XYZ file of C-alpha atoms in Angstrom:
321
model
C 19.860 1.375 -4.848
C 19.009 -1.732 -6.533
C 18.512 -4.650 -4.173
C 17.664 -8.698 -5.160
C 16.296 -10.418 -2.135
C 15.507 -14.071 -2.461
C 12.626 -15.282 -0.367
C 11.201 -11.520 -0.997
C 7.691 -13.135 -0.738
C 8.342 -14.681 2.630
C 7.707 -13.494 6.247
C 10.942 -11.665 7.116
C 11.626 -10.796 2.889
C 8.446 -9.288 2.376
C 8.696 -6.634 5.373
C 12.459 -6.121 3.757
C 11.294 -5.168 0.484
C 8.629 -2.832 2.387
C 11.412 -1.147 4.306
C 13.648 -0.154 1.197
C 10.378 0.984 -1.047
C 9.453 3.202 1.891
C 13.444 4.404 1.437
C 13.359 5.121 -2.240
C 14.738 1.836 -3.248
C 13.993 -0.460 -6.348
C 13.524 -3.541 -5.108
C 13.727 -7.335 -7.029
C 12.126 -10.537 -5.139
C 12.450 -13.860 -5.998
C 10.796 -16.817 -4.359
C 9.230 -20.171 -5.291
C 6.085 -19.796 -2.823
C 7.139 -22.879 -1.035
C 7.452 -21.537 1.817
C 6.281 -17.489 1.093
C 3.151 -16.093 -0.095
C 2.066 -14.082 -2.982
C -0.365 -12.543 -0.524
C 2.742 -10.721 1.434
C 3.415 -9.172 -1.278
C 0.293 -8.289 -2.962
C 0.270 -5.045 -1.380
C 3.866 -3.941 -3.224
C 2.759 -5.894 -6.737
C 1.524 -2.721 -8.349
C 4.614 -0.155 -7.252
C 7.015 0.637 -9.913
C 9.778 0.164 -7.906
C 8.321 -3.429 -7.177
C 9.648 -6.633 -9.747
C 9.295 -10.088 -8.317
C 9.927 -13.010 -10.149
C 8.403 -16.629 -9.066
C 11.079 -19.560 -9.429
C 13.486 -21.455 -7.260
C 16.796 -19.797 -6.109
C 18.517 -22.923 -7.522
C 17.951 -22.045 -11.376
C 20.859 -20.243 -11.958
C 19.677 -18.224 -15.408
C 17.746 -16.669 -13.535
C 19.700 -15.530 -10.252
C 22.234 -14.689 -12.378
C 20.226 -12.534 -14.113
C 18.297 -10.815 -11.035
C 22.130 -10.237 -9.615
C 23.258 -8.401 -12.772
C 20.187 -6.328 -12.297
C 20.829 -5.221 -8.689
C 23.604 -3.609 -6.281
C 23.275 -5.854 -3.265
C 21.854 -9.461 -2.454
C 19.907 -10.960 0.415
C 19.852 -14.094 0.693
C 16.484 -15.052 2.617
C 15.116 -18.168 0.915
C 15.540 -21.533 2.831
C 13.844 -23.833 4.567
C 12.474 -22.623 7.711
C 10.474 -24.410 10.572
C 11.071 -26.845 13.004
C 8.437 -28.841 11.552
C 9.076 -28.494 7.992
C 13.220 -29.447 9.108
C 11.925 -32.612 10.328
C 9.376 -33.863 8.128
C 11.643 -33.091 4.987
C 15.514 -33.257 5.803
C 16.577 -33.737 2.332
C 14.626 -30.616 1.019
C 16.176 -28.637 4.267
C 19.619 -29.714 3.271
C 19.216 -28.678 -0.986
C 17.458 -25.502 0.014
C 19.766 -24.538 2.109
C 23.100 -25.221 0.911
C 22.485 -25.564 -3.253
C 20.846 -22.249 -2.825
C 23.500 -20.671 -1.066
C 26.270 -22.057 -3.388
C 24.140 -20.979 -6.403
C 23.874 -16.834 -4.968
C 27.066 -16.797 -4.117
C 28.835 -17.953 -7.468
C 26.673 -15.764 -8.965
C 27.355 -12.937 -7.039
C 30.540 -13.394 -7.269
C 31.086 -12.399 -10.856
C 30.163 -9.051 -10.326
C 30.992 -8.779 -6.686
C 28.081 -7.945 -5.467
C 27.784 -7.853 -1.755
C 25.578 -10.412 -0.030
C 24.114 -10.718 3.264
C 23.349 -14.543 3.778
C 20.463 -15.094 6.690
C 21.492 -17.620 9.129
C 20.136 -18.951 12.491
C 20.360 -19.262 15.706
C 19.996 -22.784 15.634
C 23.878 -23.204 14.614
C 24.361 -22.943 18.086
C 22.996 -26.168 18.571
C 23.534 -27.702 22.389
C 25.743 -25.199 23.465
C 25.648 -24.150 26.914
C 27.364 -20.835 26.603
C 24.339 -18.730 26.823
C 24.137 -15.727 25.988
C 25.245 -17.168 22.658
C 28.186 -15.405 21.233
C 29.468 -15.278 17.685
C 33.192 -16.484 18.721
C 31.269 -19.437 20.682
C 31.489 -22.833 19.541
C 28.584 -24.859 17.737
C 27.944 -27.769 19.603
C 25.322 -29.787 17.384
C 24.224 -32.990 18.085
C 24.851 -36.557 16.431
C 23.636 -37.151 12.522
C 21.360 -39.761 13.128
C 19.444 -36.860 14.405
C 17.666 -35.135 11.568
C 16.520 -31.810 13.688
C 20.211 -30.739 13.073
C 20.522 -31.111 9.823
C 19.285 -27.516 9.615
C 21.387 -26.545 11.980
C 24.263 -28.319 10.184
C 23.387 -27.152 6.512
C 23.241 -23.283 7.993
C 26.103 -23.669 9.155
C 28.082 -24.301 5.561
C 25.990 -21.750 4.627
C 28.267 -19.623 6.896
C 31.146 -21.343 6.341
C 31.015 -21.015 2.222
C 30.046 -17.289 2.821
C 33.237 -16.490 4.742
C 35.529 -18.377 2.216
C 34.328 -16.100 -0.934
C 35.155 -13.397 1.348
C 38.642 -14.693 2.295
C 39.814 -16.441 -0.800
C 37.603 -14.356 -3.450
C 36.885 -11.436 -2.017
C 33.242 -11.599 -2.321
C 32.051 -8.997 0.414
C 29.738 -11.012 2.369
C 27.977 -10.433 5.735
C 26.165 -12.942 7.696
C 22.829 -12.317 10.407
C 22.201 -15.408 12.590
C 18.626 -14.439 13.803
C 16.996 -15.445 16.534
C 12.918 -15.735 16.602
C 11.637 -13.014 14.468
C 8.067 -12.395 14.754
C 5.462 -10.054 13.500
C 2.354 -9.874 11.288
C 2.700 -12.442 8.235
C 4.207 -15.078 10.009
C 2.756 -18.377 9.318
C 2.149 -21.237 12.539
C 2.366 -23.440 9.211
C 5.566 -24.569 10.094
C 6.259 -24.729 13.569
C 6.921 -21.259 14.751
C 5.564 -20.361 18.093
C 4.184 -17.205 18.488
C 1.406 -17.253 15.546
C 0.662 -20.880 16.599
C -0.523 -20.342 20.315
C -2.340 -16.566 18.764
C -4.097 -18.447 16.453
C -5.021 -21.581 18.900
C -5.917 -19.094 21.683
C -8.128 -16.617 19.208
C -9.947 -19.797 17.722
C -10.022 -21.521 21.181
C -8.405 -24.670 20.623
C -6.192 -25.759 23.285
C -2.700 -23.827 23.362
C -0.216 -26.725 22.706
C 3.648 -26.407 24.331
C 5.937 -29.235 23.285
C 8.015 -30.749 26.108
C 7.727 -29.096 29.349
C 7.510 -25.855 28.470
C 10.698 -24.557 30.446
C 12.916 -23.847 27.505
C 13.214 -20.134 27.125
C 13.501 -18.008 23.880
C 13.887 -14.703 23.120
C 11.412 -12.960 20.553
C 12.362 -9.769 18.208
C 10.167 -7.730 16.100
C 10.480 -7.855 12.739
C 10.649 -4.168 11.900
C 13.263 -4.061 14.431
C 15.074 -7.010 12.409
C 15.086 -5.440 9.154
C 16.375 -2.192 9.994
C 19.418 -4.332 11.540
C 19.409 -5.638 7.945
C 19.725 -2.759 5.964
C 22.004 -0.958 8.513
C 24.740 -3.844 7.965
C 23.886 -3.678 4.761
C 24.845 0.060 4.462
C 28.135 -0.431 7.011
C 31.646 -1.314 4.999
C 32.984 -2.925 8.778
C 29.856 -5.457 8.419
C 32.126 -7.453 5.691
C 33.005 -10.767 6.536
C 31.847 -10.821 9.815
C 28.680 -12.493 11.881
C 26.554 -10.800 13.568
C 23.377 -12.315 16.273
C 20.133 -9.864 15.532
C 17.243 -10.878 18.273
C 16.390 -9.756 21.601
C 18.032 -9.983 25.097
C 14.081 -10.597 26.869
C 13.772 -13.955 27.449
C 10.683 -15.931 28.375
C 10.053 -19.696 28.405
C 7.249 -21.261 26.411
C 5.022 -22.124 29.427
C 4.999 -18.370 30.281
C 4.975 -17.409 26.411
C 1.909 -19.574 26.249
C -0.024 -18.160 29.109
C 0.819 -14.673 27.996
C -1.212 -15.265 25.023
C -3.904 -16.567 26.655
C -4.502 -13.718 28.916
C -3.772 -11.250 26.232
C -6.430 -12.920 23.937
C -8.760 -12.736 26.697
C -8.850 -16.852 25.650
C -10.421 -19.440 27.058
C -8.200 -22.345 25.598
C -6.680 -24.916 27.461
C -2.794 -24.864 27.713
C -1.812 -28.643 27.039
C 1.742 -29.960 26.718
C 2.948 -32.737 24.164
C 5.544 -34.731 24.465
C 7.966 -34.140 22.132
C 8.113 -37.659 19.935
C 4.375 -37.100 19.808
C 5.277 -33.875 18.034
C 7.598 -34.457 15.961
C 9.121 -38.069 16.284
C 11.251 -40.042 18.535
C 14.943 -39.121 19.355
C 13.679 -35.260 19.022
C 16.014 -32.725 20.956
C 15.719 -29.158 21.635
C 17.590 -26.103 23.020
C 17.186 -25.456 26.848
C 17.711 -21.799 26.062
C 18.329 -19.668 23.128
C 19.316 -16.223 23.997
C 21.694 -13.949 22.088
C 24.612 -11.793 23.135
C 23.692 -8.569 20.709
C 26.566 -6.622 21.550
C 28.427 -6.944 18.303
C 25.786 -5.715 16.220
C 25.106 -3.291 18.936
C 28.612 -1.338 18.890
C 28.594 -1.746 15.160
C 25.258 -0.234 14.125
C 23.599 0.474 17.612
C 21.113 -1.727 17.008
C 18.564 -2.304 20.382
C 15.058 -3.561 20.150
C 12.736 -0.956 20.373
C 9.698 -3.141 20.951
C 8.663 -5.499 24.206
C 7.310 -9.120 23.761
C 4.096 -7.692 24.634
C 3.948 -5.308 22.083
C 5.022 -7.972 19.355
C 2.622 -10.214 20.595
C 0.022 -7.551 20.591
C 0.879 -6.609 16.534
C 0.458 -10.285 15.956
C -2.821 -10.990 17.829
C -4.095 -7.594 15.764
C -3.103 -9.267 12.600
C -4.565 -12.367 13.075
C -7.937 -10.641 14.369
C -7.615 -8.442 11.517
C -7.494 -10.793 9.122
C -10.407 -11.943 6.640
């Protein structure tokens, strides 16, 4: 199989592209490097079953192209990170929905089937935890830029599910919820490889707010194999699916995990949130997903603990040069 994934040089992408190499695959990446690296993928460069191609997913030439060339689409790229959502809402809202709309018209010539990566964070305030995918979105008001991601992800879903319905476009859609592994950047916000690399350097372990919100944490190799699976399944079409972990901890206990597991002597200091990222900032109490869909579908279960992805991270970053 041929297969075009767009953010292929990115965090989640990159260990994508590994997984269907390993398979026998030929595999196509495109990504601007605004967000990815050309070092996640310097390790695949040389294959021969290996093309990637550096420009934005909103030049249409050449994502039509790249779609012509390939059987299936993932649709990866957007902007990702709390921090990067806040500091640059009109980039978060182009990324995310002009890319979208551009992969999916041009998919939709050949009818190629897509799998569009949403969020978690479409669930917004919602109190329904575990989150289901029949549940309602509660975001909060627009004069509130940290859900504009939220928002735009959310016509990302929307738009996916009407080429399905109206044009028959066979699309599926992931909401995922806190991958994490080796390669992900703290650059942006996300958790995990923030405190690992503030513990391992021994700068104090920062928590925003209180630290009593609770996440749940998935492994990225875990994550991908969900990916391809729905890929591979007919019944994925036109449906939305939650891919994460049931195992949830809350960021004060995340943190201090860390610490102990780095053997670390960093302080654990919390920040307010406006100090973080500007007043008016809100945040989930709780993000945890009901995987049962995806789980009677594909049998998809994490195989790995939050200690032992926090232990493949900690190995990376100690690894690294």
């Amino acid at each position: 199989m041929r297969v075009l994934i767009t953010g292929g040089a990115g965090f989640i992408g990159s260990h994508l592209a590994d997984a269907y190499i390993a398979r026998g695959d030929e595999v196509f990446a495109l990504d601007d490097l605004s967000t990815g690296s050309i070092d996640n993928i310097r390790h695949l460069r040389a294959h021969p079953r290996f093309h990637y191609t550096i420009e934005s997913v909103h030049h249409g030439p050449t994502v039509a192209e790249l779609v012509d060339q390939c059987d299936v689409v993932f649709h990866l790229a957007a902007a990702v990170g709390v921090r990067l959502i806040v500091e640059s809402p009109v980039r978060t809202i182009e990324t995310n929905v002009h890319g979208t709309e551009v992969v999916l018209a041009k998919a939709n010539k050949k009818k190629k089937k897509v799998l569009i990566a949403s969020t978690s964070e479409v669930y917004g305030l919602s109190d329904q935890v575990p989150f289901r995918e029949d549940g309602n979105l509660v975001l909060g008001p627009t004069s509130r830029g940290r859900w504009s991601y939220a928002c735009s992800k959310a016509i990302d879903e929307f738009l996916a599910l009407a080429y399905w319905r109206e044009r028959k476009l066979p699309t599926v859609i992931v909401r995922l919820f806190n991958t994490v592994g080796p390669r992900q950047t703290g650059q942006y916000g996300m958790v995990v490889p923030t405190f690992i690399k503030q513990a391992l350097t021994g700068r104090p372990i920062t928590i925003h707010g209180s630290g009593d919100q609770s996440r749940c944490f998935a492994e990225v190799g875990d994550v991908v194999s969900a990916l391809v699976a729905l890929m591979d399944h007919p019944a994925a079409v036109g449906e939305v699916f939650n891919i994460g972990s049931s195992e949830e901890v809350t960021v004060r206990a995340l943190a201090e995990r860390v610490k102990s597991m780095t053997g670390s002597a960093s302080e654990i200091v919390s920040i307010p949130y406006e100090q973080a990222y500007g007043e008016g900032f809100e945040d989930m109490p709780r993000r945890v997903p009901d995987i049962g869909k995806v789980n009677r579908l594909i049998g998809y279960s994490p195989t790995k603990s939050l200690d032992q992805i926090l232990q493949s991270v900690i190995d990376f970053f100690r690894d690294a040069p």
